[in-house]
Amino acid sequence: MFRNWRIDLVNGALLAAYFIPAWAQVAFNIIVAPVHGLYERPSVAVALFLSDHLQMAGMDTVRAAWLLALGRLTVVAFFAIYLVLLCIPRVRRSGGSDEALGVALAIGSLISFASMVMASKVGEMAALRLHATELLLLLGAAIVMVIERPVTAPRAVHATAPLGLEQPELLHNP
């Protein structure tokens, strides 16, 4: 059963097992109570950066919180799509699930990198460690995914047999 599983598939599944519940919970907390959810530990650096450096008003902060929640839910959705595609053996063998994983890694890396930069600007060290760790997880998975490509089956080469004396080469001769 596990003969056609590669390291990048297992790595992506483990990442999905972490990011789906963690980021979905943070996103739903932001959706339910935008300001309170934004000031919780995983997003506090973004909230402090928006209020201190960009000096956003209340409604603008709520919109930014919803945008952050939408980005996190997008990453969760692509990880979920990746897990569904991973369950189909034909798709798994051909590497068809790599696109969903690639999009999740790209958007997740962008969000984690921006959050890490914001955490360093406001001096929130616990959030900086969290976002740096998430960014390293995502970038490591992207590197493994780029290096380890799906194995393609060797194509059969159809060699033409040399024409014998009994086979004419002329096209008009049947």
XYZ file of N, CA and C in Angstrom, residues 84-144:
183
model
N -7.197 15.433 0.003
C -8.192 14.676 -0.770
C -7.544 14.081 -2.015
N -6.742 14.873 -2.719
C -6.070 14.361 -3.915
C -5.035 13.288 -3.571
N -4.487 13.369 -2.384
C -3.504 12.384 -1.952
C -4.133 11.011 -1.747
N -5.420 10.976 -1.480
C -6.123 9.706 -1.241
C -6.419 8.948 -2.528
N -6.296 9.603 -3.675
C -6.543 8.957 -4.968
C -5.208 8.432 -5.490
N -5.029 7.112 -5.588
C -3.713 6.552 -5.948
C -3.197 6.995 -7.314
N -4.069 7.090 -8.285
C -3.633 7.475 -9.630
C -3.096 8.907 -9.641
N -3.760 9.782 -8.920
C -3.325 11.179 -8.831
C -2.036 11.279 -8.025
N -1.929 10.497 -6.966
C -0.739 10.513 -6.123
C 0.488 10.050 -6.899
N 0.340 8.978 -7.690
C 1.475 8.454 -8.453
C 1.949 9.421 -9.516
N 1.027 10.136 -10.153
C 1.406 11.042 -11.234
C 1.845 12.409 -10.731
N 1.695 12.675 -9.451
C 2.098 13.964 -8.908
C 1.048 15.047 -9.105
N -0.201 14.669 -9.291
C -1.264 15.633 -9.529
C -1.652 16.453 -8.317
N -1.251 16.016 -7.144
C -1.596 16.762 -5.929
C -0.567 17.833 -5.598
N 0.521 17.888 -6.368
C 1.589 18.839 -6.077
C 1.164 20.290 -6.280
N 0.223 20.532 -7.192
C -0.208 21.910 -7.435
C -0.914 22.489 -6.222
N -1.808 21.717 -5.620
C -2.518 22.199 -4.438
C -1.542 22.434 -3.286
N -0.580 21.543 -3.127
C 0.425 21.725 -2.086
C 1.280 22.948 -2.371
N 1.640 23.157 -3.616
C 2.454 24.314 -3.989
C 1.751 25.632 -3.709
N 0.456 25.710 -4.009
C -0.295 26.939 -3.737
C -0.399 27.169 -2.233
N -0.672 26.110 -1.475
C -0.754 26.243 -0.017
C 0.585 26.687 0.562
N 1.672 26.138 0.052
C 2.993 26.528 0.546
C 3.320 27.966 0.186
N 2.966 28.389 -1.014
C 3.276 29.757 -1.446
C 2.496 30.786 -0.632
N 1.194 30.607 -0.526
C 0.380 31.578 0.216
C 0.719 31.527 1.705
N 0.904 30.337 2.244
C 1.266 30.209 3.656
C 2.621 30.827 3.962
N 3.586 30.657 3.064
C 4.895 31.268 3.263
C 4.812 32.784 3.227
N 3.994 33.293 2.329
C 3.823 34.743 2.235
C 3.207 35.312 3.518
N 2.177 34.655 4.021
C 1.533 35.109 5.260
C 2.486 34.984 6.448
N 3.196 33.875 6.535
C 4.130 33.682 7.658
C 5.294 34.664 7.598
N 5.789 34.932 6.393
C 6.901 35.875 6.257
C 6.468 37.285 6.628
N 5.294 37.701 6.141
C 4.799 39.038 6.481
C 4.540 39.155 7.979
N 3.979 38.119 8.581
C 3.735 38.139 10.027
C 5.040 38.161 10.811
N 6.055 37.463 10.299
C 7.351 37.451 10.961
C 8.005 38.832 10.904
N 7.915 39.484 9.772
C 8.475 40.827 9.641
C 7.739 41.797 10.565
N 6.413 41.681 10.611
C 5.635 42.550 11.496
C 5.975 42.291 12.959
N 6.189 41.033 13.319
C 6.552 40.703 14.696
C 7.920 41.268 15.057
N 8.837 41.265 14.118
C 10.162 41.832 14.408
C 10.098 43.352 14.520
N 9.204 43.991 13.778
C 9.070 45.453 13.855
C 8.469 45.911 15.182
N 7.538 45.130 15.722
C 6.899 45.543 16.980
C 7.575 44.944 18.205
N 8.543 44.052 18.025
C 9.289 43.487 19.144
C 8.571 42.370 19.882
N 7.693 41.680 19.223
C 6.940 40.567 19.833
C 7.720 39.280 19.561
N 8.531 38.862 20.525
C 9.462 37.754 20.307
C 8.782 36.393 20.227
N 7.731 36.163 21.003
C 7.044 34.869 20.938
C 6.363 34.700 19.584
N 5.752 35.754 19.081
C 5.125 35.685 17.756
C 6.184 35.547 16.670
N 7.324 36.195 16.855
C 8.414 36.072 15.887
C 8.896 34.634 15.798
N 9.044 33.961 16.921
C 9.468 32.557 16.917
C 8.421 31.665 16.249
N 7.153 31.918 16.545
C 6.077 31.125 15.947
C 6.066 31.262 14.436
N 6.107 32.497 13.948
C 6.028 32.717 12.498
C 7.302 32.274 11.785
N 8.446 32.416 12.433
C 9.689 31.930 11.835
C 9.675 30.405 11.729
N 9.153 29.749 12.748
C 9.060 28.285 12.706
C 8.117 27.829 11.608
N 6.958 28.479 11.503
C 6.013 28.120 10.440
C 6.612 28.381 9.056
N 7.328 29.487 8.917
C 7.956 29.792 7.637
C 9.015 28.760 7.278
N 9.806 28.341 8.245
C 10.819 27.312 7.978
C 10.181 25.973 7.618
N 9.071 25.630 8.257
C 8.356 24.405 7.890
C 7.876 24.463 6.442
N 7.296 25.585 6.071
C 6.748 25.724 4.716
C 7.852 25.763 3.663
N 8.927 26.490 3.935
C 10.033 26.555 2.968
C 10.758 25.219 2.850
N 10.898 24.506 3.957
C 11.509 23.174 3.895
C 10.692 22.210 3.060
N 9.370 22.280 3.205
C 8.505 21.420 2.392
C 8.586 21.805 0.922
N 8.704 23.101 0.643
C 8.821 23.534 -0.750
C 10.127 23.040 -1.370
N 11.207 23.061 -0.608
C 12.487 22.575 -1.116
C 12.430 21.076 -1.379
N 11.855 20.322 -0.458
C 11.721 18.876 -0.659
C 10.847 18.591 -1.882
